[in-house]
Coordinates of C-alpha atoms and ligand atoms in Angstrom, one line a residue:
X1 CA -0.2 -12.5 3.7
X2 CA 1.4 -10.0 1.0
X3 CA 1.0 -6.7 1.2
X4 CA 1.6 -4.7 -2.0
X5 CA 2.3 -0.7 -1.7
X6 CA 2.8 1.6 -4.8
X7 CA 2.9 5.3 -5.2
X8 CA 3.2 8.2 -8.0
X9 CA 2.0 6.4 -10.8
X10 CA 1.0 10.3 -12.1
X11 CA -1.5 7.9 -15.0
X12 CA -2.3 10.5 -17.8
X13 CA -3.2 9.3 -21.5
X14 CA 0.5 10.6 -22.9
X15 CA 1.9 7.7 -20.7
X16 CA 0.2 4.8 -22.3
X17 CA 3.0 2.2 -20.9
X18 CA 2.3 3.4 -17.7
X19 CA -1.6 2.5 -17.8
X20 CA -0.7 -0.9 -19.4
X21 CA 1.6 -1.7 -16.7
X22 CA -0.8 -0.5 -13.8
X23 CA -3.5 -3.0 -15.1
X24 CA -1.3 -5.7 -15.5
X25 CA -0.4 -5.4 -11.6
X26 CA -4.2 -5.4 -11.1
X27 CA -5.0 -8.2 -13.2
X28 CA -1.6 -10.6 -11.9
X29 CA 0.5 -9.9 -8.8
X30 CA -2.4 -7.6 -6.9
X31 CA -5.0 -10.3 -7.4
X32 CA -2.9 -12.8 -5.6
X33 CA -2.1 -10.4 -2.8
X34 CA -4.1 -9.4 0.4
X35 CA -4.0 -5.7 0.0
X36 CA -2.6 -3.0 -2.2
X37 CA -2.1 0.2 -0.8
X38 CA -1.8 3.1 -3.2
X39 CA -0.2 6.0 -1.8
X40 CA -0.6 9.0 -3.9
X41 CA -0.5 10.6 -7.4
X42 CA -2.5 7.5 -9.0
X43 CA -2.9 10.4 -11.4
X44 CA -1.2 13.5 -13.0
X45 CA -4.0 15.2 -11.6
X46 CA -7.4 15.1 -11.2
X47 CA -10.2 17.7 -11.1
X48 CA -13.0 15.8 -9.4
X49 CA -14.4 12.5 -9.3
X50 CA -17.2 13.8 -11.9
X51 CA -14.4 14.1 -15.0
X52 CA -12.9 11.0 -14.7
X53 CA -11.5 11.3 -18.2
X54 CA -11.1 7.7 -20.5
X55 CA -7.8 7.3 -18.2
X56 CA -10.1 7.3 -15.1
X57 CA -12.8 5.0 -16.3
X58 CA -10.0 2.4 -17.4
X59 CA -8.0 2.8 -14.0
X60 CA -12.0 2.1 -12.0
X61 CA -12.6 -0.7 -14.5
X62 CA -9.7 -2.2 -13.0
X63 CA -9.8 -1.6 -9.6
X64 CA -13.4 -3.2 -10.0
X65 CA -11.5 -6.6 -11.0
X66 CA -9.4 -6.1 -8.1
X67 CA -12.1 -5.9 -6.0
X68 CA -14.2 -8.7 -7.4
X69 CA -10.8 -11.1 -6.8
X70 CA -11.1 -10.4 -3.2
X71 CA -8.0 -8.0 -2.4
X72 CA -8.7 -5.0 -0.6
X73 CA -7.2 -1.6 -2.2
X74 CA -6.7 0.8 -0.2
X75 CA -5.5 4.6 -1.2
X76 CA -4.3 8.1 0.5
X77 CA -4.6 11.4 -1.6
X78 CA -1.4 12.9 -3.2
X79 CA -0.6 15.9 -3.9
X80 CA -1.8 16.1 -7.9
X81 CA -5.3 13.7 -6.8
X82 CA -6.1 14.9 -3.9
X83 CA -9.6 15.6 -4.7
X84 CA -10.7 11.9 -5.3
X85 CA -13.7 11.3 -3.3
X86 CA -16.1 8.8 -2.4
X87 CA -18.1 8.8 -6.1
X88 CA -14.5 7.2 -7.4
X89 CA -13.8 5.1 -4.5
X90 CA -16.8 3.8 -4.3
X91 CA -17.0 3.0 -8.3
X92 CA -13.7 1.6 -7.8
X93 CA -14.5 -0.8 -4.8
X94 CA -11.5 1.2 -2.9
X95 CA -11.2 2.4 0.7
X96 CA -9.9 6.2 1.3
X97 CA -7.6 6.2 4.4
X98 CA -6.4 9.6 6.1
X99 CA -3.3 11.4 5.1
X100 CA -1.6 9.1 7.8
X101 CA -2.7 6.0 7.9
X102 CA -1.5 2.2 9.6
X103 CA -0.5 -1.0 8.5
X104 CA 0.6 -3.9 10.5
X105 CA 3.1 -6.2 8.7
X106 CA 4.7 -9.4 10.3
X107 CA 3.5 -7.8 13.3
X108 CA 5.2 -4.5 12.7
X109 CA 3.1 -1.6 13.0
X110 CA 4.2 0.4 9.6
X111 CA 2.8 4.1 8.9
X112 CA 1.6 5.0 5.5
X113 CA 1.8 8.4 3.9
X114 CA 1.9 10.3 0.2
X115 CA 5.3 11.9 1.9
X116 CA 4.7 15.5 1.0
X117 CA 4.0 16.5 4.5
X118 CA 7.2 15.6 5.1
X119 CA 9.1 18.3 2.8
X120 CA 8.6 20.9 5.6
X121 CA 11.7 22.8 4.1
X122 CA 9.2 23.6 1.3
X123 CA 7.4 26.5 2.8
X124 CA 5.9 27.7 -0.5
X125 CA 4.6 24.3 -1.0
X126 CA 2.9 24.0 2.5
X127 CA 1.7 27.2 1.6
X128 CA 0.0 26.1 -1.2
X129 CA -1.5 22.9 0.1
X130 CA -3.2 24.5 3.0
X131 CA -5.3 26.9 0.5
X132 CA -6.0 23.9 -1.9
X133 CA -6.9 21.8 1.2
X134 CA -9.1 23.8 2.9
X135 CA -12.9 22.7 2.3
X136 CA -13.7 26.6 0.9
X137 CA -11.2 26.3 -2.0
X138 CA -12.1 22.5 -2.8
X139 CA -16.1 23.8 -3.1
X140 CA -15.3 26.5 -5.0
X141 CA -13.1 24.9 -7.1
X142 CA -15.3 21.8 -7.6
X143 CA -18.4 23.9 -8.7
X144 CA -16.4 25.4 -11.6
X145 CA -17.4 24.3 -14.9
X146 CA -14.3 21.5 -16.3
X147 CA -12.9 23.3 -18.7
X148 CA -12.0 26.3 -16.6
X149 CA -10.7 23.5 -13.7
X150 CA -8.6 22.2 -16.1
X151 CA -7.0 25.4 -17.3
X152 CA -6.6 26.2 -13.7
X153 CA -4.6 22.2 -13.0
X154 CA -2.7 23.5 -16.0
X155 CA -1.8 26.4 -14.8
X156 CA -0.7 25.4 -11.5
X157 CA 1.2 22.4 -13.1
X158 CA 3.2 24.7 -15.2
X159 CA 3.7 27.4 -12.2
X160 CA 5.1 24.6 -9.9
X161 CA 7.4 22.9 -12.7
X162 CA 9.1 26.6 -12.9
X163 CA 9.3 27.1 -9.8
X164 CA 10.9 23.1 -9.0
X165 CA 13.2 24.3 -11.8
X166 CA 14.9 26.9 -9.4
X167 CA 14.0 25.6 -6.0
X168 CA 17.5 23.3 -4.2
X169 CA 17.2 19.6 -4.3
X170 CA 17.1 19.0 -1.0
X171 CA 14.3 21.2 -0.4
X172 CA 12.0 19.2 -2.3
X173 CA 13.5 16.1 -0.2
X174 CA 11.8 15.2 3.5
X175 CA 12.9 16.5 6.1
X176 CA 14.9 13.8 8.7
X177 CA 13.4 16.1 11.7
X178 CA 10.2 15.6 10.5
X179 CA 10.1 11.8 9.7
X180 CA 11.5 11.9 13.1
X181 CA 9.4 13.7 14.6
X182 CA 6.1 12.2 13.0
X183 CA 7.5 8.5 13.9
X184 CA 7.6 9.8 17.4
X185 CA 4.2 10.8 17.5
X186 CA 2.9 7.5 16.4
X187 CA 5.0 5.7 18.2
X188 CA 6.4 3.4 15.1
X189 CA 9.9 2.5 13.5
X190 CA 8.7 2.0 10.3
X191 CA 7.2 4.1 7.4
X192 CA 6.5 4.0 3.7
X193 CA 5.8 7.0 1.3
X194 CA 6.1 7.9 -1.7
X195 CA 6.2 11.8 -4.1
X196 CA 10.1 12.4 -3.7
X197 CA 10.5 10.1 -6.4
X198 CA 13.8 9.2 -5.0
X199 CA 13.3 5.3 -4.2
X200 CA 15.3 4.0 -1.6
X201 CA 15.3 2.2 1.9
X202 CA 16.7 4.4 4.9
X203 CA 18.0 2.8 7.5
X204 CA 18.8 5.5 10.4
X205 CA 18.6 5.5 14.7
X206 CA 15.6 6.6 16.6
X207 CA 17.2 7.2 20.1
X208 CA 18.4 3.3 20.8
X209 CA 16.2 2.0 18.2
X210 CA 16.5 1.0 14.5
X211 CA 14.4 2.5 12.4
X212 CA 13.4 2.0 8.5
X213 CA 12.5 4.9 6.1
X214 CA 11.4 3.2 2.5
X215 CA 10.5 5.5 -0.3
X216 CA 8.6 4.4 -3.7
X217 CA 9.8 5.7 -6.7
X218 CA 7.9 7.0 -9.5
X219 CA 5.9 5.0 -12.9
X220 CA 7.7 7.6 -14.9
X221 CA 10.2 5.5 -17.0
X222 CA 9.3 2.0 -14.9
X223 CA 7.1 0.9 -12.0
X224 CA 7.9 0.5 -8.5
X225 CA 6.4 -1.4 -5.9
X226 CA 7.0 -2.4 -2.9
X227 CA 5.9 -5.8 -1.8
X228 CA 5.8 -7.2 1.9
X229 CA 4.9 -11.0 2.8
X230 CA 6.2 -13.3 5.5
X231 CA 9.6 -13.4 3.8
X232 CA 10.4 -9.9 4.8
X233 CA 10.1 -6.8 2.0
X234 CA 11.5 -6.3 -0.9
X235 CA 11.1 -2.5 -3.2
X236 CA 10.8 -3.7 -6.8
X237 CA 11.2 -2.0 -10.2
X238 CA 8.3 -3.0 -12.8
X239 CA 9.9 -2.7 -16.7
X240 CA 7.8 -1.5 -18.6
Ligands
LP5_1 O1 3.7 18.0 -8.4 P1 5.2 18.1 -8.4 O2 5.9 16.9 -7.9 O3 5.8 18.6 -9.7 O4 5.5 19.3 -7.4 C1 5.0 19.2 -6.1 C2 4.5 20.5 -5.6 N1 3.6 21.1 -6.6 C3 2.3 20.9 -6.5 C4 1.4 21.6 -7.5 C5 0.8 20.5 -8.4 O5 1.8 20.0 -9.2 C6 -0.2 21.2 -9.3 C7 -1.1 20.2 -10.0 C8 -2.3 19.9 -9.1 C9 -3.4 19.1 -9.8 C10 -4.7 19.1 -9.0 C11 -5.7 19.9 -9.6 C12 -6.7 20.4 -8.8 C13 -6.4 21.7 -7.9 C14 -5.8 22.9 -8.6 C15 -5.2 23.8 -7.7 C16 -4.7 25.1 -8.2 O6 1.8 20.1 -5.7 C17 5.7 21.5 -5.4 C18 6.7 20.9 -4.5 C19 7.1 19.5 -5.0 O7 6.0 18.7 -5.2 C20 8.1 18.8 -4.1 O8 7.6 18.6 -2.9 O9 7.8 21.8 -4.4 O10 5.2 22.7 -4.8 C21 5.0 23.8 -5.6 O11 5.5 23.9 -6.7 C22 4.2 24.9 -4.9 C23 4.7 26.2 -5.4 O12 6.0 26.5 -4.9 C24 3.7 27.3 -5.1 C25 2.3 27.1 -5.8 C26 2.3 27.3 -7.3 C27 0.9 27.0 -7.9 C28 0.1 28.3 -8.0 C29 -1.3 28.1 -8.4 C30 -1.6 28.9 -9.6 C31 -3.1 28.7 -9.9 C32 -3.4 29.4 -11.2 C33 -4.8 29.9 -11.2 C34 -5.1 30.5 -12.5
MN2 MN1 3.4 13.8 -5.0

């Protein structure tokens, strides 16, 4: 069985080669698999599942393939499209899973996650994502007219790329006590994420045992993927 995990492919119509790519993995390597799991920033951002934009539309048209060819998709919320709900799941044939979520792979329980909740050295940003969380902020935000939620994504974009400007490196990096910590809770020894953009497979103790940290990188200048069938895993780079 192949399991097929991607992250931060931050799809907006100024990244044309990044859409093309996206629904060539749908049309060829996702078809064959069993699942794809999509953890994250599918989009630059997203304002709500009724302004899906022509970028949304193609990216449902081709998760409606997917679905037709008998893989299962499966996707957690980032940070930029966390306010995808059922309307685009469900046009999409795609299953929402919680901010954690599990995987068994070659009998390997393997937890799933976007990875920002993991940067908990960014106090500004946990900050931030508890008010644009919480259900108040999401209705009133949702009940605004589009226009004035986009200016709004606009304006948060460009407040948080200043601020990333002047914030340290490894601040916007996990934190090893907290991939620690949340590995503990759930009683695992392997996790994938993604939104660091810093792809990579960690390899670190947990008290006696090993334990496997893999990150996805971003679809900024190429795709990454990481795919996991009975031959063991392997984190790819797609060229564009
Ligand atoms: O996204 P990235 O990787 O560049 O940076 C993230 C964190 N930033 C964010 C903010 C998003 O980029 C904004 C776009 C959201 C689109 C969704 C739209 C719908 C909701 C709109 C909500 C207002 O997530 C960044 C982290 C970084 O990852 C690494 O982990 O550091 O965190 C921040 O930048 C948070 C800032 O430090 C504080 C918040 C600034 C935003 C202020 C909002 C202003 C709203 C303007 C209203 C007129
Ligand atoms: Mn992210």
């Amino acid at each position: 069985m192949t399991q097929l995990f991607i992250s931060d492919l931050h799809l907006d119509a100024s990244r044309p080669e990044a859409i093309e790519a996206f629904e060539a993995l749908l049309a060829n390597e996702a078809c064959k698999a069993e699942r794809l799991y999509i953890l994250g920033d599918l989009f630059e951002s997203w304002i709500g599942d009724d302004q899906p934009g022509d970028v949304g539309l193609r990216v449902i048209k081709g998760l409606q393939k997917l679905h037709q060819s008998n893989t299962s998709c499966y996707f957690i919320s980032g940070n930029r499209d966390f306010l995808i709900r059922n309307d685009f799941a469900t046009a999409a044939g795609m299953h929402l899973l919680p901010d954690c979520a599990l995987t068994e792979i070659n009998g390997e329980r393997t937890l799933m996650l976007h990875g920002d909740l993991l940067c908990t050295d960014d106090s500004r940003y946990l900050r931030f994502r508890k008010v644009v969380r919480s259900s108040l902020f999401q209705a009133l935000f949702l009940a605004l007219p589009a226009r004035m939620r986009e200016k709004i994504a606009s304006n948060a974009r460009d407040k948080s790329q200043l601020e990333n400007a002047e914030k340290q490196p490894e601040i916007m990096d996990v934190s090893q006590r907290a991939v620690e910590q949340i590995m503990e809770l759930y009683d695992i020894r392997t996790m994938v994420h993604g939104h660091t953009h810093r792809p990579a497979i960690h390899q670190f103790k947990l008290g006696n045992a090993n334990a496997t940290r893999i990150v996805l990188g971003d679809w900024y200048e190429q795709g990454s993927m990481l795919r996991w069938n009975a031959n063991g895993y392997q984190l790819e780079q797609l060229t564009f």
